[in-house]
Amino acid sequence: MKTVPKSPAGLLRPGVRALHGYTPGEQPRVRGLIKLNTNENPYPPAPAVLRAIRKATDGGLRRYPNPTAQPLREKLAVEHGCAPENVFVGNGSDEVLAYLIRAFVEPVAAVGPRSRSRATVQYLWPCYSLYPVLSQIHGAHANPVALLPDFGLPTTAALRSGKKWDFKAALTFVTTPNAPSGRGYDTAELERLCQAQQGAVVLDEAYAEFADADARELAFRLPHVIVTRTFSKAYSLCAQRVGYCLAHPEVVVALDKLRDSYNVNGLGQVAALATLEHLAYYRRNFLRIRSTRERLRRELTGLGWRVLPSQANFLLAQPPGAPAQEWLGHLRDRKLLVRWFPAAEVSRYLRFTVGTDAEADALLKAARRGPRA
Ligand SMILES: Cc1ncc(COP(=O)(O)O)c(C=O)c1O
């Protein structure tokens, strides 16, 4: 007689049982806490965007949203000077990153050891920590290769002589500007890397709006290059989950086949469309954030912190006089939540989001005291 299993654990695929899921930044419910740990925008969406969302919360919610987010694709195409066929929209750029792996990378189990490159997800490390998780979920082979100690890109000659880099990897991720360091990369430098790759290259530009330059033109010029963007950070819409990529039309067709039937929620589409009508509001905020970023960098440097140059809406900085983890506790006691990563390359630093000027003042005040004061 068949017996019902005591627990479903034994029924799960071994790869799923062994998986360590993505660790998101803490979402605390502490009153008065200044949250500088997940690179959210400190400024709210434009008032007209909030009005558009409110207006859309009516009986129309019973209907499915546009399956391909077509009106949004069309507006994004105008914004980026491309065709709607170059744009794919996802439930946050996280979803687009996952679909890109599914589109380009074979699971290890599907290829022999001689074809490992076809099952390889490669990334320059440290970077967005979701890539290894997505790679593991897909059953791919992950190939992390170190950035230079100052988080710069290694040259292709250095990658070649280092032997670890796979020029045939099915998919290579580059976070640009880099997270968690904030370091920006020249388009020419990125192009040299892309030109050397035989597989797909994804330039993750989640923070590009805060940078001096971006590399989106590579997605229109090189058929194997995909640029991902998000409405979360620059456009204050983390909660709405809208991201997209710019790519060759054949990549967009492939992603379209893989996506969930209605992958971009209706209110998200409304919010993103309204956002594109009010870009001047957001551009003013980019300037404010950049100016607060430079002030923080200057003043913390004056207090003995080693602050890395940043092209994003966050700073990575090594605090003086005590280990970063001790500072983490000190700042938390002062109701400032920042991020510390245990990985060896970055464990001596803290990463904090550039907030409002008042939030920067609170951070500077706590920095003047220090944990051992
Ligand atoms: C480098 C990078 N890419 C992508 C994302 C994901 O953004 P989204 O909210 O669009 O999924 C993040 C979020 O932190 C990020 O840091």
Short mmCIF file of C-alpha atoms and ligand atoms in Angstrom, two decimals:
data_model
loop_
_atom_site.label_atom_id
_atom_site.label_comp_id
_atom_site.label_asym_id
_atom_site.label_seq_id
_atom_site.Cartn_x
_atom_site.Cartn_y
_atom_site.Cartn_z
CA MET A 1 0.00 0.00 0.00
CA LYS A 2 1.33 3.45 -0.90
CA THR A 3 1.95 5.81 2.00
CA VAL A 4 1.71 9.58 1.91
CA PRO A 5 5.16 11.16 2.60
CA LYS A 6 5.54 12.68 6.07
CA SER A 7 7.08 15.80 4.62
CA PRO A 8 7.26 17.25 1.10
CA ALA A 9 11.01 17.94 1.53
CA GLY A 10 12.04 14.63 -0.02
CA LEU A 11 9.91 15.39 -3.08
CA LEU A 12 11.71 18.64 -3.84
CA ARG A 13 14.43 18.65 -6.47
CA PRO A 14 17.83 18.31 -4.71
CA GLY A 15 19.00 21.55 -6.37
CA VAL A 16 16.06 23.41 -4.84
CA ARG A 17 16.69 21.88 -1.40
CA ALA A 18 20.32 23.02 -1.56
CA LEU A 19 19.52 26.52 -2.82
CA HIS A 20 20.39 29.60 -0.76
CA GLY A 21 17.87 32.20 -1.87
CA TYR A 22 18.66 35.88 -2.39
CA THR A 23 19.10 37.86 0.85
CA PRO A 24 17.26 41.16 0.45
CA GLY A 25 18.18 44.21 2.50
CA GLU A 26 16.36 44.35 5.83
CA GLN A 27 12.87 45.94 5.81
CA PRO A 28 12.61 46.98 9.45
CA ARG A 29 9.52 48.25 11.23
CA VAL A 30 11.32 50.56 13.62
CA ARG A 31 9.88 54.03 14.02
CA GLY A 32 12.11 56.88 12.99
CA LEU A 33 14.71 54.63 11.38
CA ILE A 34 16.59 56.22 8.46
CA LYS A 35 16.71 53.49 5.86
CA LEU A 36 19.85 53.71 3.75
CA ASN A 37 20.36 50.01 3.04
CA THR A 38 18.61 49.21 -0.26
CA ASN A 39 19.35 52.17 -2.53
CA GLU A 40 15.79 53.39 -2.70
CA ASN A 41 15.22 56.94 -3.88
CA PRO A 42 14.64 59.31 -0.93
CA TYR A 43 12.21 61.42 -2.97
CA PRO A 44 8.65 60.32 -3.71
CA PRO A 45 7.29 59.76 -7.22
CA ALA A 46 6.09 62.92 -9.00
CA PRO A 47 2.65 64.08 -7.70
CA ALA A 48 1.16 63.44 -11.16
CA VAL A 49 2.38 59.82 -11.02
CA LEU A 50 0.66 59.29 -7.66
CA ARG A 51 -2.52 60.83 -9.11
CA ALA A 52 -2.34 58.51 -12.13
CA ILE A 53 -1.99 55.45 -9.85
CA ARG A 54 -4.91 56.59 -7.67
CA LYS A 55 -7.07 57.20 -10.72
CA ALA A 56 -6.33 53.69 -11.96
CA THR A 57 -7.40 52.02 -8.69
CA ASP A 58 -10.99 51.66 -9.80
CA GLY A 59 -13.21 48.94 -11.24
CA GLY A 60 -10.73 48.52 -14.10
CA LEU A 61 -8.57 46.47 -11.72
CA ARG A 62 -10.77 43.46 -12.56
CA ARG A 63 -9.26 43.40 -16.05
CA TYR A 64 -5.92 41.89 -17.08
CA PRO A 65 -3.23 44.42 -17.93
CA ASN A 66 -1.71 44.80 -21.39
CA PRO A 67 0.23 41.51 -21.76
CA THR A 68 3.32 43.01 -23.39
CA ALA A 69 3.10 46.45 -21.73
CA GLN A 70 2.85 47.72 -25.29
CA PRO A 71 2.09 51.42 -24.57
CA LEU A 72 5.04 51.49 -22.19
CA ARG A 73 7.34 49.83 -24.73
CA GLU A 74 6.33 52.47 -27.25
CA LYS A 75 7.01 55.35 -24.89
CA LEU A 76 10.32 53.87 -23.77
CA ALA A 77 11.31 53.47 -27.42
CA VAL A 78 10.72 57.19 -28.00
CA GLU A 79 12.72 58.00 -24.87
CA HIS A 80 15.68 55.84 -25.96
CA GLY A 81 15.53 56.61 -29.68
CA CYS A 82 14.88 53.01 -30.71
CA ALA A 83 11.96 50.88 -31.93
CA PRO A 84 9.40 49.29 -29.55
CA GLU A 85 10.77 45.98 -30.88
CA ASN A 86 14.02 46.77 -29.04
CA VAL A 87 12.26 46.97 -25.65
CA PHE A 88 11.13 44.19 -23.30
CA VAL A 89 9.39 45.07 -20.01
CA GLY A 90 9.50 42.92 -16.88
CA ASN A 91 8.25 42.69 -13.31
CA GLY A 92 11.27 44.64 -12.11
CA SER A 93 14.61 44.25 -13.83
CA ASP A 94 15.17 41.19 -11.60
CA GLU A 95 12.64 39.32 -13.70
CA VAL A 96 14.32 40.43 -16.92
CA LEU A 97 17.68 39.15 -15.61
CA ALA A 98 16.11 35.76 -14.84
CA TYR A 99 14.53 35.53 -18.32
CA LEU A 100 17.85 36.42 -19.94
CA ILE A 101 19.48 33.45 -18.23
CA ARG A 102 16.64 31.19 -19.40
CA ALA A 103 16.98 32.53 -22.93
CA PHE A 104 20.75 32.14 -23.34
CA VAL A 105 22.05 29.56 -20.88
CA GLU A 106 21.65 25.77 -20.93
CA PRO A 107 21.35 24.02 -17.55
CA VAL A 108 24.56 22.08 -16.81
CA ALA A 109 22.60 18.81 -16.93
CA ALA A 110 21.66 19.47 -20.56
CA VAL A 111 25.20 19.74 -21.94
CA GLY A 112 28.32 17.58 -21.75
CA PRO A 113 31.50 18.72 -19.94
CA ARG A 114 33.04 19.72 -23.28
CA SER A 115 30.28 22.33 -23.78
CA ARG A 116 30.48 23.91 -20.33
CA SER A 117 30.58 27.43 -21.77
CA ARG A 118 27.03 26.98 -23.04
CA ALA A 119 25.91 26.42 -19.43
CA THR A 120 27.99 29.26 -17.95
CA VAL A 121 26.72 32.42 -16.25
CA GLN A 122 29.74 34.66 -15.80
CA TYR A 123 30.09 37.88 -13.84
CA LEU A 124 32.72 40.29 -12.65
CA TRP A 125 32.72 40.11 -8.87
CA PRO A 126 31.74 41.85 -6.58
CA CYS A 127 28.49 42.74 -8.29
CA TYR A 128 24.74 42.48 -7.80
CA SER A 129 24.44 39.42 -5.57
CA LEU A 130 21.33 38.12 -7.35
CA TYR A 131 23.32 36.78 -10.35
CA PRO A 132 24.78 33.75 -8.53
CA VAL A 133 21.35 32.94 -7.11
CA LEU A 134 19.68 33.10 -10.54
CA SER A 135 22.45 30.98 -11.97
CA GLN A 136 21.96 28.35 -9.27
CA ILE A 137 18.18 28.33 -9.71
CA HIS A 138 18.71 27.63 -13.41
CA GLY A 139 21.21 24.84 -12.73
CA ALA A 140 23.90 26.75 -14.61
CA HIS A 141 27.63 26.87 -13.96
CA ALA A 142 28.58 30.18 -12.29
CA ASN A 143 31.93 31.72 -13.16
CA PRO A 144 32.72 34.70 -10.90
CA VAL A 145 35.89 36.55 -11.94
CA ALA A 146 37.36 39.28 -9.73
CA LEU A 147 37.25 42.95 -10.64
CA LEU A 148 40.49 44.83 -9.98
CA PRO A 149 41.08 45.70 -6.29
CA ASP A 150 39.77 49.23 -6.99
CA PHE A 151 36.68 47.67 -8.65
CA GLY A 152 37.92 48.66 -12.12
CA LEU A 153 37.37 46.38 -15.14
CA PRO A 154 40.29 44.09 -15.98
CA THR A 155 41.54 44.51 -19.55
CA THR A 156 40.80 41.71 -22.00
CA ALA A 157 44.55 40.94 -22.06
CA ALA A 158 44.51 40.51 -18.27
CA LEU A 159 41.39 38.34 -18.49
CA ARG A 160 43.09 36.21 -21.12
CA SER A 161 46.24 35.73 -19.09
CA GLY A 162 44.24 35.11 -15.88
CA LYS A 163 42.83 31.97 -17.58
CA LYS A 164 39.63 31.94 -15.49
CA TRP A 165 37.55 34.16 -17.78
CA ASP A 166 35.46 32.37 -20.38
CA PHE A 167 35.24 34.32 -23.65
CA LYS A 168 32.60 31.83 -24.82
CA ALA A 169 30.40 31.99 -21.70
CA ALA A 170 26.73 31.78 -22.69
CA LEU A 171 25.98 34.91 -20.69
CA THR A 172 28.13 37.50 -18.92
CA PHE A 173 26.75 40.07 -16.46
CA VAL A 174 28.42 43.41 -15.80
CA THR A 175 26.89 45.74 -13.20
CA THR A 176 27.55 49.24 -14.51
CA PRO A 177 27.82 51.47 -12.54
CA ASN A 178 29.07 48.72 -10.29
CA ALA A 179 27.16 47.72 -7.18
CA PRO A 180 28.21 47.62 -4.40
CA SER A 181 31.18 49.93 -5.13
CA GLY A 182 29.42 52.61 -7.21
CA ARG A 183 32.33 52.69 -9.66
CA GLY A 184 31.39 53.77 -13.19
CA TYR A 185 32.87 52.40 -16.40
CA ASP A 186 33.60 54.09 -19.73
CA THR A 187 31.49 52.95 -22.65
CA ALA A 188 34.68 52.38 -24.69
CA GLU A 189 36.03 50.09 -21.96
CA LEU A 190 32.75 48.17 -21.80
CA GLU A 191 32.69 47.89 -25.57
CA ARG A 192 36.17 46.30 -25.62
CA LEU A 193 34.91 43.67 -23.19
CA CYS A 194 31.71 43.09 -25.19
CA GLN A 195 33.65 42.84 -28.45
CA ALA A 196 35.80 40.07 -26.96
CA GLN A 197 32.80 37.97 -25.87
CA GLN A 198 31.22 35.34 -28.09
CA GLY A 199 28.16 34.83 -25.85
CA ALA A 200 25.53 37.33 -24.65
CA VAL A 201 26.61 40.25 -22.47
CA VAL A 202 24.14 41.90 -20.09
CA LEU A 203 25.04 45.40 -18.92
CA ASP A 204 22.96 45.91 -15.78
CA GLU A 205 22.40 49.66 -15.69
CA ALA A 206 20.08 49.79 -12.67
CA TYR A 207 21.84 52.99 -11.50
CA ALA A 208 22.73 54.58 -14.86
CA GLU A 209 20.60 57.70 -14.34
CA PHE A 210 22.90 58.82 -11.51
CA ALA A 211 26.03 58.46 -13.66
CA ASP A 212 27.83 60.81 -16.05
CA ALA A 213 27.45 58.37 -18.96
CA ASP A 214 25.63 55.19 -19.94
CA ALA A 215 26.24 52.44 -22.46
CA ARG A 216 22.76 51.87 -23.89
CA GLU A 217 23.97 52.57 -27.44
CA LEU A 218 25.86 49.25 -27.27
CA ALA A 219 22.53 47.40 -27.11
CA PHE A 220 21.53 48.95 -30.43
CA ARG A 221 24.92 48.48 -32.12
CA LEU A 222 26.01 45.01 -30.93
CA PRO A 223 23.46 42.20 -31.34
CA HIS A 224 24.76 40.20 -28.37
CA VAL A 225 24.60 43.08 -25.88
CA ILE A 226 21.55 43.68 -23.68
CA VAL A 227 21.15 46.69 -21.38
CA THR A 228 18.81 46.35 -18.39
CA ARG A 229 17.18 49.31 -16.65
CA THR A 230 14.68 49.82 -13.85
CA PHE A 231 12.03 52.27 -12.66
CA SER A 232 12.85 51.26 -9.07
CA LYS A 233 15.83 53.44 -8.24
CA ALA A 234 15.92 56.64 -10.30
CA TYR A 235 12.14 56.83 -10.67
CA SER A 236 11.12 56.03 -7.07
CA LEU A 237 8.96 53.04 -8.03
CA CYS A 238 10.51 50.05 -6.20
CA ALA A 239 7.08 48.96 -4.98
CA GLN A 240 5.58 48.88 -8.46
CA ARG A 241 8.12 46.40 -9.91
CA VAL A 242 8.82 47.68 -13.41
CA GLY A 243 12.10 47.10 -15.21
CA TYR A 244 13.03 46.59 -18.82
CA CYS A 245 15.81 45.82 -21.23
CA LEU A 246 17.02 47.29 -24.50
CA ALA A 247 18.13 44.63 -26.93
CA HIS A 248 18.17 43.30 -30.46
CA PRO A 249 14.58 42.56 -31.65
CA GLU A 250 15.34 38.82 -31.83
CA VAL A 251 16.25 38.82 -28.14
CA VAL A 252 12.99 40.62 -27.36
CA VAL A 253 11.02 38.00 -29.33
CA ALA A 254 12.75 35.23 -27.33
CA LEU A 255 12.02 36.91 -23.97
CA ASP A 256 8.43 37.41 -25.01
CA LYS A 257 8.07 33.65 -25.47
CA LEU A 258 9.45 32.99 -21.98
CA ARG A 259 7.52 35.54 -19.96
CA ASP A 260 4.55 34.93 -17.68
CA SER A 261 1.28 35.74 -19.44
CA TYR A 262 0.75 39.12 -17.73
CA ASN A 263 4.15 39.71 -16.20
CA VAL A 264 3.89 43.47 -15.68
CA ASN A 265 1.10 44.49 -13.32
CA GLY A 266 -1.42 47.08 -14.47
CA LEU A 267 -0.73 49.76 -11.87
CA GLY A 268 2.99 49.41 -12.56
CA GLN A 269 2.38 50.09 -16.23
CA VAL A 270 0.25 53.15 -15.38
CA ALA A 271 2.91 54.45 -12.99
CA ALA A 272 5.79 53.94 -15.43
CA LEU A 273 3.89 55.59 -18.29
CA ALA A 274 3.06 58.61 -16.11
CA THR A 275 6.70 58.76 -14.97
CA LEU A 276 7.87 59.17 -18.56
CA GLU A 277 5.55 62.22 -18.85
CA HIS A 278 7.34 63.96 -15.96
CA LEU A 279 11.02 63.33 -16.50
CA ALA A 280 11.98 66.91 -15.61
CA TYR A 281 10.85 66.26 -12.00
CA TYR A 282 13.10 63.18 -11.78
CA ARG A 283 16.07 64.86 -13.46
CA ARG A 284 15.98 67.53 -10.75
CA ASN A 285 16.10 64.74 -8.16
CA PHE A 286 19.09 63.11 -9.89
CA LEU A 287 20.94 66.40 -9.53
CA ARG A 288 19.98 66.70 -5.86
CA ILE A 289 21.11 63.14 -5.15
CA ARG A 290 24.38 63.66 -7.01
CA SER A 291 25.05 66.85 -5.09
CA THR A 292 24.27 65.19 -1.71
CA ARG A 293 26.50 62.28 -2.79
CA GLU A 294 29.43 64.61 -3.42
CA ARG A 295 28.88 66.48 -0.12
CA LEU A 296 28.78 63.22 1.82
CA ARG A 297 31.91 62.02 0.07
CA ARG A 298 33.75 65.24 0.85
CA GLU A 299 32.67 65.47 4.48
CA LEU A 300 33.19 61.81 5.32
CA THR A 301 36.63 61.95 3.72
CA GLY A 302 37.36 64.89 6.02
CA LEU A 303 36.37 62.66 8.97
CA GLY A 304 38.91 60.01 7.95
CA TRP A 305 36.63 57.70 5.97
CA ARG A 306 37.96 56.17 2.75
CA VAL A 307 35.08 56.88 0.39
CA LEU A 308 35.19 55.33 -3.07
CA PRO A 309 34.15 57.46 -6.04
CA SER A 310 30.54 56.71 -6.97
CA GLN A 311 28.42 57.13 -10.08
CA ALA A 312 25.36 55.66 -8.36
CA ASN A 313 22.93 56.71 -5.60
CA PHE A 314 25.03 55.05 -2.91
CA LEU A 315 28.54 55.20 -1.51
CA LEU A 316 30.89 52.44 -0.43
CA ALA A 317 33.18 53.66 2.32
CA GLN A 318 35.67 52.29 4.80
CA PRO A 319 35.09 53.82 8.23
CA PRO A 320 38.03 54.84 10.43
CA GLY A 321 39.14 53.50 13.79
CA ALA A 322 36.95 50.39 14.08
CA PRO A 323 35.84 47.52 11.85
CA ALA A 324 32.91 48.20 9.52
CA GLN A 325 30.69 45.73 11.36
CA GLU A 326 31.18 47.65 14.60
CA TRP A 327 30.22 50.86 12.81
CA LEU A 328 27.13 49.09 11.47
CA GLY A 329 25.96 48.53 15.06
CA HIS A 330 26.88 52.07 16.08
CA LEU A 331 24.88 53.57 13.20
CA ARG A 332 21.94 51.28 13.90
CA ASP A 333 21.92 52.46 17.54
CA ARG A 334 21.55 55.94 16.09
CA LYS A 335 18.66 54.76 13.92
CA LEU A 336 20.64 54.69 10.69
CA LEU A 337 20.32 51.46 8.74
CA VAL A 338 23.14 50.90 6.24
CA ARG A 339 24.44 47.74 4.54
CA TRP A 340 27.43 45.59 5.33
CA PHE A 341 28.43 42.66 3.13
CA PRO A 342 30.44 39.75 4.56
CA ALA A 343 32.24 38.97 1.24
CA ALA A 344 36.02 39.36 1.76
CA GLU A 345 36.44 41.96 -1.04
CA VAL A 346 34.01 44.37 0.61
CA SER A 347 33.79 43.42 4.30
CA ARG A 348 35.88 46.41 5.39
CA TYR A 349 33.35 48.81 3.89
CA LEU A 350 29.82 49.97 4.59
CA ARG A 351 27.46 50.79 1.77
CA PHE A 352 24.87 53.46 2.28
CA THR A 353 22.24 54.96 0.04
CA VAL A 354 22.44 58.70 -0.63
CA GLY A 355 19.29 60.00 1.03
CA THR A 356 17.97 63.53 1.51
CA ASP A 357 20.21 66.29 2.84
CA ALA A 358 18.65 65.88 6.29
CA GLU A 359 19.43 62.16 6.22
CA ALA A 360 23.00 62.94 5.15
CA ASP A 361 23.28 65.32 8.11
CA ALA A 362 22.11 62.56 10.49
CA LEU A 363 24.70 60.18 9.02
CA LEU A 364 27.46 62.78 9.34
CA LYS A 365 26.47 63.50 12.95
CA ALA A 366 26.73 59.79 13.82
CA ALA A 367 30.01 59.54 11.88
CA ARG A 368 31.53 62.35 13.98
CA ARG A 369 30.91 60.33 17.17
CA GLY A 370 32.16 56.91 16.03
CA PRO A 371 31.51 53.61 17.84
CA ARG A 372 34.37 54.03 20.30
CA ALA A 373 33.73 57.67 21.18
C1 LIG B 1 22.48 46.20 -9.87
C2 LIG B 1 21.02 45.94 -9.69
N1 LIG B 1 20.34 45.43 -10.71
C3 LIG B 1 19.02 45.17 -10.62
C4 LIG B 1 18.34 45.42 -9.44
C5 LIG B 1 16.89 45.04 -9.37
O1 LIG B 1 16.05 46.09 -9.57
P1 LIG B 1 14.50 45.89 -9.76
O2 LIG B 1 13.85 46.56 -8.61
O3 LIG B 1 14.19 46.52 -11.07
O4 LIG B 1 14.20 44.41 -9.80
C6 LIG B 1 19.02 45.94 -8.35
C7 LIG B 1 18.31 46.18 -7.08
O5 LIG B 1 18.86 46.41 -6.05
C8 LIG B 1 20.40 46.22 -8.47
O6 LIG B 1 21.11 46.71 -7.44
#
